[in-house]
Coordinates of N, CA and C in Angstrom, one line a residue:
M1221 N 49.7 -97.8 -6.8 CA 49.6 -98.9 -7.8 C 50.3 -100.2 -7.4
L1222 N 49.6 -101.3 -7.6 CA 50.1 -102.6 -7.2 C 51.1 -103.1 -8.2
N1223 N 52.3 -103.5 -7.7 CA 53.3 -104.0 -8.6 C 53.2 -105.5 -8.6
V1224 N 52.8 -106.2 -9.7 CA 52.6 -107.5 -9.9 C 53.8 -108.2 -10.7
V1225 N 54.3 -109.2 -10.2 CA 55.3 -110.0 -10.9 C 54.7 -110.9 -11.8
R1226 N 55.0 -110.9 -13.1 CA 54.4 -111.9 -14.0 C 55.3 -112.9 -14.6
F1227 N 54.9 -114.1 -14.5 CA 55.7 -115.2 -15.0 C 55.3 -115.4 -16.5
P1228 N 56.2 -115.6 -17.3 CA 55.9 -115.8 -18.7 C 55.1 -117.1 -18.8
I1229 N 54.2 -117.1 -19.8 CA 53.3 -118.3 -20.0 C 54.0 -119.6 -20.0
A1230 N 55.2 -119.6 -20.6 CA 55.9 -120.9 -20.7 C 56.3 -121.5 -19.4
F1231 N 56.5 -120.7 -18.4 CA 56.9 -121.4 -17.1 C 55.8 -122.3 -16.6
P1232 N 54.5 -121.8 -16.4 CA 53.5 -122.7 -15.9 C 53.3 -124.0 -16.8
L1233 N 53.4 -123.8 -18.2 CA 53.3 -124.9 -19.1 C 54.4 -125.9 -18.9
A1234 N 55.6 -125.4 -18.7 CA 56.8 -126.2 -18.5 C 56.6 -127.0 -17.2
F1235 N 56.1 -126.3 -16.2 CA 55.9 -126.9 -14.8 C 54.8 -128.0 -14.8
A1236 N 53.8 -127.8 -15.5 CA 52.7 -128.8 -15.7 C 53.3 -130.0 -16.4
A1237 N 54.1 -129.8 -17.5 CA 54.6 -130.9 -18.3 C 55.5 -131.7 -17.4
L1238 N 56.3 -131.0 -16.6 CA 57.2 -131.7 -15.7 C 56.5 -132.6 -14.7
C1239 N 55.4 -132.0 -14.1 CA 54.7 -132.8 -13.1 C 54.1 -134.0 -13.8
F1240 N 53.5 -133.8 -15.1 CA 52.9 -135.0 -15.7 C 53.9 -136.0 -16.0
A1241 N 55.1 -135.6 -16.4 CA 56.1 -136.5 -16.9 C 56.5 -137.4 -15.6
Q1242 N 56.5 -136.7 -14.4 CA 56.9 -137.5 -13.2 C 55.9 -138.5 -12.8
Q1243 N 54.6 -138.2 -13.0 CA 53.6 -139.1 -12.6 C 53.5 -140.3 -13.5
T1244 N 53.8 -140.2 -14.9 CA 53.7 -141.3 -15.7 C 55.0 -142.0 -16.1
S1245 N 56.2 -141.6 -15.5 CA 57.4 -142.2 -15.8 C 57.6 -143.5 -14.9
D1246 N 57.5 -144.6 -15.6 CA 57.5 -145.8 -14.9 C 59.1 -146.5 -15.1
P1247 N 59.6 -147.0 -14.0 CA 60.8 -147.6 -14.1 C 60.8 -149.1 -14.5
W1248 N 59.5 -149.6 -14.8 CA 59.5 -151.0 -15.1 C 58.9 -151.0 -16.6
P1249 N 59.2 -152.2 -17.3 CA 58.7 -152.5 -18.6 C 57.2 -153.0 -18.3
K1250 N 56.5 -153.0 -19.4 CA 55.1 -153.5 -19.3 C 55.0 -155.0 -18.8
S1251 N 56.0 -155.7 -19.2 CA 56.0 -157.1 -18.8 C 56.2 -157.3 -17.4
D1252 N 56.5 -156.2 -16.5 CA 56.7 -156.4 -15.1 C 55.4 -155.9 -14.4
V1253 N 54.3 -155.7 -15.1 CA 53.0 -155.3 -14.6 C 52.2 -156.5 -14.6
I1254 N 51.5 -156.8 -13.4 CA 50.6 -158.0 -13.4 C 49.3 -157.5 -13.0
E1255 N 48.3 -158.0 -13.8 CA 46.9 -157.6 -13.5 C 46.3 -158.2 -12.3
P1256 N 45.4 -157.6 -11.5 CA 44.8 -158.2 -10.4 C 44.3 -159.7 -10.6
A1257 N 43.5 -159.9 -11.6 CA 42.9 -161.2 -11.8 C 44.0 -162.3 -11.9
A1258 N 45.1 -161.9 -12.6 CA 46.2 -162.9 -12.7 C 46.9 -163.2 -11.5
L1259 N 47.1 -162.2 -10.6 CA 47.7 -162.3 -9.3 C 46.8 -163.2 -8.4
A1260 N 45.5 -162.9 -8.4 CA 44.5 -163.7 -7.7 C 44.6 -165.2 -8.1
E1261 N 44.7 -165.5 -9.3 CA 44.9 -166.8 -9.7 C 46.3 -167.4 -9.2
L1262 N 47.3 -166.7 -9.3 CA 48.6 -167.2 -8.8 C 48.5 -167.4 -7.3
L1263 N 47.8 -166.7 -6.5 CA 47.7 -166.9 -5.1 C 46.9 -168.2 -4.8
K1264 N 46.2 -168.7 -5.6 CA 45.5 -170.0 -5.4 C 46.4 -171.1 -5.7
G1265 N 47.5 -171.0 -6.4 CA 48.4 -172.1 -6.7 C 49.4 -172.5 -5.7
E1266 N 50.1 -173.5 -6.0 CA 51.2 -174.1 -5.2 C 52.4 -173.2 -5.0
H1267 N 52.8 -172.6 -6.0 CA 54.0 -171.7 -6.0 C 53.5 -170.2 -6.1
T1268 N 53.4 -169.6 -4.9 CA 52.9 -168.2 -4.9 C 54.0 -167.2 -4.9
P1269 N 53.9 -166.1 -5.4 CA 55.0 -165.1 -5.3 C 54.9 -164.4 -3.9
E1270 N 56.1 -163.8 -3.6 CA 56.2 -163.0 -2.5 C 55.4 -161.7 -2.7
V1271 N 54.4 -161.4 -2.0 CA 53.6 -160.3 -2.2 C 54.0 -159.3 -1.1
I1272 N 54.4 -158.1 -1.4 CA 54.8 -157.0 -0.5 C 54.1 -155.8 -0.7
S1273 N 53.4 -155.3 0.4 CA 52.7 -154.0 0.4 C 53.7 -152.9 0.6
V1274 N 53.7 -152.0 -0.2 CA 54.5 -150.7 0.1 C 53.7 -149.5 0.3
A1275 N 52.4 -149.8 0.9 CA 51.5 -148.8 1.2 C 51.7 -148.2 2.6
F1276 N 51.0 -147.1 2.9 CA 51.1 -146.6 4.3 C 50.5 -147.6 5.2
P1277 N 51.1 -147.8 6.4 CA 50.7 -148.8 7.3 C 49.2 -148.9 7.6
V1278 N 48.5 -147.8 7.8 CA 47.2 -147.7 8.1 C 46.3 -148.5 7.0
L1279 N 46.7 -148.4 5.7 CA 46.0 -149.1 4.7 C 46.2 -150.6 4.8
Y1280 N 47.4 -151.0 5.1 CA 47.8 -152.4 5.3 C 46.9 -153.0 6.3
R1281 N 46.9 -152.3 7.5 CA 46.2 -152.7 8.7 C 44.7 -153.0 8.5
Q1282 N 44.1 -152.0 7.6 CA 42.8 -152.1 7.4 C 42.4 -153.4 6.6
K1283 N 43.2 -153.7 5.6 CA 42.9 -154.8 4.7 C 44.1 -154.9 3.8
H1284 N 44.5 -156.1 3.5 CA 45.5 -156.3 2.5 C 45.5 -157.7 1.8
I1285 N 46.2 -157.8 0.8 CA 46.2 -159.1 -0.1 C 46.7 -160.2 1.0
V1286 N 46.0 -161.3 0.9 CA 46.4 -162.4 1.7 C 47.8 -162.8 1.7
H1287 N 48.4 -163.0 2.8 CA 49.7 -163.3 3.1 C 50.8 -162.3 2.6
A1288 N 50.3 -161.2 2.3 CA 51.3 -160.0 2.1 C 52.0 -159.5 3.1
V1289 N 53.2 -159.2 2.9 CA 54.1 -158.5 4.0 C 54.1 -157.1 4.0
N1290 N 54.1 -156.4 5.0 CA 54.0 -154.9 5.0 C 55.4 -154.4 5.1
A1291 N 55.7 -153.6 4.2 CA 57.1 -153.0 4.2 C 57.1 -151.5 4.4
G1292 N 55.9 -151.0 4.4 CA 55.8 -149.5 4.6 C 55.9 -148.7 3.4
P1293 N 55.6 -147.4 3.5 CA 55.7 -146.6 2.3 C 57.0 -146.4 1.6
G1294 N 57.1 -146.8 0.3 CA 58.3 -146.7 -0.4 C 58.7 -145.2 -0.7
S1295 N 57.9 -144.3 -0.4 CA 58.2 -142.9 -0.6 C 59.0 -142.3 0.6
K1296 N 59.2 -143.1 1.6 CA 60.1 -142.6 2.7 C 61.1 -143.5 3.0
P1297 N 62.3 -142.9 3.4 CA 63.5 -143.8 3.5 C 63.4 -145.0 4.5
E1298 N 62.5 -144.8 5.6 CA 62.2 -145.9 6.5 C 61.4 -147.0 5.8
G1299 N 60.6 -146.6 4.9 CA 59.8 -147.6 4.2 C 60.8 -148.4 3.3
L1300 N 61.7 -147.8 2.6 CA 62.7 -148.4 1.8 C 63.6 -149.4 2.6
E1301 N 63.9 -149.0 3.8 CA 64.7 -149.8 4.6 C 63.9 -151.0 5.1
A1302 N 62.6 -150.8 5.4 CA 61.9 -152.0 5.8 C 61.6 -152.9 4.6
L1303 N 61.6 -152.4 3.3 CA 61.5 -153.3 2.2 C 62.7 -154.1 2.1
K1304 N 63.9 -153.5 2.2 CA 65.2 -154.2 2.2 C 65.2 -155.3 3.2
K1305 N 64.7 -155.1 4.4 CA 64.7 -156.1 5.3 C 63.7 -157.2 5.0
A1306 N 62.6 -156.8 4.5 CA 61.5 -157.8 4.0 C 62.0 -158.8 3.0
V1307 N 62.9 -158.4 2.2 CA 63.5 -159.2 1.1 C 64.9 -159.8 1.4
A1308 N 65.4 -159.5 2.6 CA 66.8 -159.9 2.9 C 67.1 -161.4 2.8
G1309 N 66.0 -162.2 3.1 CA 66.3 -163.6 3.0 C 65.9 -164.2 1.7
L1310 N 65.5 -163.5 0.7 CA 65.1 -164.0 -0.5 C 66.1 -164.1 -1.4
S1311 N 66.0 -165.1 -2.4 CA 67.0 -165.2 -3.5 C 66.8 -164.0 -4.4
K1312 N 67.8 -163.7 -5.2 CA 67.7 -162.5 -6.1 C 66.7 -162.9 -7.2
D1313 N 66.5 -164.1 -7.5 CA 65.5 -164.4 -8.5 C 64.1 -164.8 -8.0
A1314 N 63.8 -164.5 -6.8 CA 62.5 -164.8 -6.2 C 61.5 -164.0 -7.0
D1315 N 60.3 -164.6 -7.0 CA 59.2 -164.0 -7.6 C 58.5 -163.0 -6.6
I1316 N 58.6 -161.7 -6.9 CA 58.1 -160.7 -5.9 C 57.1 -159.8 -6.7
V1317 N 56.0 -159.6 -6.0 CA 55.0 -158.7 -6.5 C 54.8 -157.6 -5.5
L1318 N 55.0 -156.3 -5.9 CA 54.8 -155.2 -5.1 C 53.4 -154.5 -5.4
Y1319 N 52.8 -154.0 -4.3 CA 51.7 -153.3 -4.5 C 51.5 -152.2 -3.4
C1320 N 50.7 -151.1 -3.9 CA 50.4 -150.0 -2.9 C 48.9 -149.9 -2.9
G1321 N 48.2 -149.2 -3.8 CA 46.9 -149.0 -3.9 C 46.3 -147.9 -3.1
C1322 N 47.2 -147.0 -2.7 CA 46.6 -145.8 -2.0 C 45.9 -144.8 -2.9
C1323 N 46.2 -144.9 -4.2 CA 45.6 -144.0 -5.2 C 45.8 -144.7 -6.5
P1324 N 45.5 -144.0 -7.6 CA 45.7 -144.6 -8.9 C 47.2 -144.7 -9.0
M1325 N 47.7 -146.0 -9.7 CA 49.0 -146.3 -9.8 C 49.8 -145.2 -10.4
V1326 N 49.2 -144.4 -11.3 CA 50.0 -143.4 -12.1 C 50.3 -142.2 -11.2
K1327 N 49.6 -142.1 -10.0 CA 50.0 -141.0 -9.1 C 50.7 -141.6 -7.8
C1328 N 50.8 -142.8 -7.7 CA 51.3 -143.4 -6.4 C 52.7 -142.9 -6.1
P1329 N 52.9 -142.5 -4.8 CA 54.3 -142.0 -4.5 C 55.2 -143.2 -4.0
N1330 N 54.6 -144.3 -3.7 CA 55.3 -145.5 -3.1 C 55.8 -146.5 -4.1
I1331 N 55.1 -146.8 -5.2 CA 55.5 -148.0 -6.0 C 56.8 -147.9 -6.8
R1332 N 57.0 -146.7 -7.3 CA 58.2 -146.5 -8.2 C 59.5 -146.6 -7.4
P1333 N 59.6 -145.9 -6.3 CA 60.9 -146.0 -5.5 C 61.0 -147.4 -5.0
S1334 N 60.0 -148.1 -4.6 CA 60.1 -149.5 -4.1 C 60.6 -150.5 -5.3
Y1335 N 60.0 -150.3 -6.4 CA 60.4 -151.2 -7.5 C 61.9 -151.0 -7.9
Q1336 N 62.3 -149.6 -8.0 CA 63.6 -149.3 -8.3 C 64.6 -149.7 -7.2
A1337 N 64.2 -149.7 -5.9 CA 65.1 -150.2 -4.9 C 65.4 -151.7 -5.0
L1338 N 64.4 -152.4 -5.3 CA 64.6 -153.8 -5.5 C 65.5 -154.2 -6.8
K1339 N 65.2 -153.5 -7.8 CA 66.0 -153.7 -9.0 C 67.4 -153.3 -8.7
D1340 N 67.6 -152.2 -8.1 CA 69.0 -151.7 -7.8 C 69.8 -152.8 -6.8
A1341 N 69.1 -153.5 -6.1 CA 69.6 -154.4 -5.1 C 69.8 -155.8 -5.8
G1342 N 69.4 -155.9 -7.1 CA 69.8 -157.0 -7.9 C 68.6 -158.1 -8.0
F1343 N 67.4 -157.8 -7.6 CA 66.3 -158.7 -7.8 C 65.9 -158.7 -9.2
T1344 N 65.7 -159.8 -9.8 CA 65.5 -160.0 -11.2 C 64.1 -160.2 -11.7
H1345 N 63.2 -160.7 -10.6 CA 61.8 -161.0 -11.0 C 60.9 -160.2 -10.1
V1346 N 60.9 -158.9 -10.4 CA 60.0 -158.0 -9.6 C 58.9 -157.5 -10.4
R1347 N 57.7 -157.6 -10.0 CA 56.5 -157.1 -10.7 C 55.7 -156.3 -9.8
V1348 N 54.9 -155.4 -10.5 CA 54.1 -154.4 -9.8 C 52.6 -154.8 -10.1
L1349 N 51.7 -154.8 -9.1 CA 50.3 -155.0 -9.3 C 49.7 -153.8 -9.9
D1350 N 49.0 -154.0 -11.0 CA 48.3 -152.9 -11.8 C 47.1 -152.5 -10.9
V1351 N 47.1 -151.2 -10.3 CA 46.0 -150.7 -9.5 C 45.7 -149.3 -10.2
P1352 N 44.8 -149.4 -11.2 CA 44.4 -148.2 -11.9 C 43.6 -147.2 -11.1
T1353 N 42.9 -147.6 -10.1 CA 42.0 -146.8 -9.3 C 42.5 -146.7 -7.8
N1354 N 42.2 -147.9 -7.1 CA 42.9 -148.0 -5.7 C 42.5 -149.4 -5.4
M1355 N 43.0 -149.9 -4.3 CA 42.9 -151.4 -3.8 C 41.4 -151.7 -3.6
H1356 N 40.6 -150.8 -3.1 CA 39.2 -151.1 -2.9 C 38.5 -151.5 -4.1
E1357 N 38.6 -150.5 -5.2 CA 38.0 -150.8 -6.4 C 38.6 -152.0 -7.3
D1358 N 40.0 -152.0 -7.2 CA 40.6 -153.0 -8.2 C 40.9 -154.3 -7.6
W1359 N 40.7 -154.5 -6.3 CA 41.0 -155.8 -5.6 C 39.9 -156.3 -4.7
Y1360 N 39.6 -155.5 -3.7 CA 38.7 -156.0 -2.6 C 37.2 -156.1 -3.1
T1361 N 36.7 -155.2 -3.8 CA 35.4 -155.4 -4.4 C 35.2 -156.5 -5.3
K1362 N 36.2 -156.9 -5.9 CA 36.2 -158.2 -6.9 C 36.3 -159.5 -6.1
G1363 N 36.4 -159.5 -4.8 CA 36.4 -160.7 -4.1 C 37.8 -161.3 -4.1
Y1364 N 38.8 -160.7 -4.6 CA 40.1 -161.4 -4.6 C 40.6 -161.7 -3.1
P1365 N 41.6 -162.6 -3.0 CA 42.0 -163.0 -1.6 C 42.6 -161.9 -0.8
S1366 N 41.9 -161.7 0.3 CA 42.3 -160.6 1.2 C 42.2 -161.0 2.6
E1367 N 42.9 -160.3 3.6 CA 42.8 -160.5 5.0 C 42.9 -159.1 5.7

């Protein structure tokens, strides 16, 4: 006879709830989210924000927002170190926009740690680009400034 260990039904439900909570827990207020069309307009202006990609390097190399700096994936310690170096010369009130776009923002492993690292470092005007699907769908296919 096969001996099967059974988990109570509550365990899988609790685990699923925990995973969902982690995916939707944002460290930023809604006011720190910028829509793609709004950022595209800002990039046409005289005073443009510092745009920093916290995506995996292969995505940045393929295509990225015009004049964006690559800091590497915010989900990795080396990416967070690169982010700190990328902002080292900026004032604490610099206008900074972070983006990743590897996947829907709700599941992105890079954007939350990057945002939190900058806030913890004392930066006061950090925003995140709203990428509900991915960069291809939400930025590139719309013809927004890219290189």
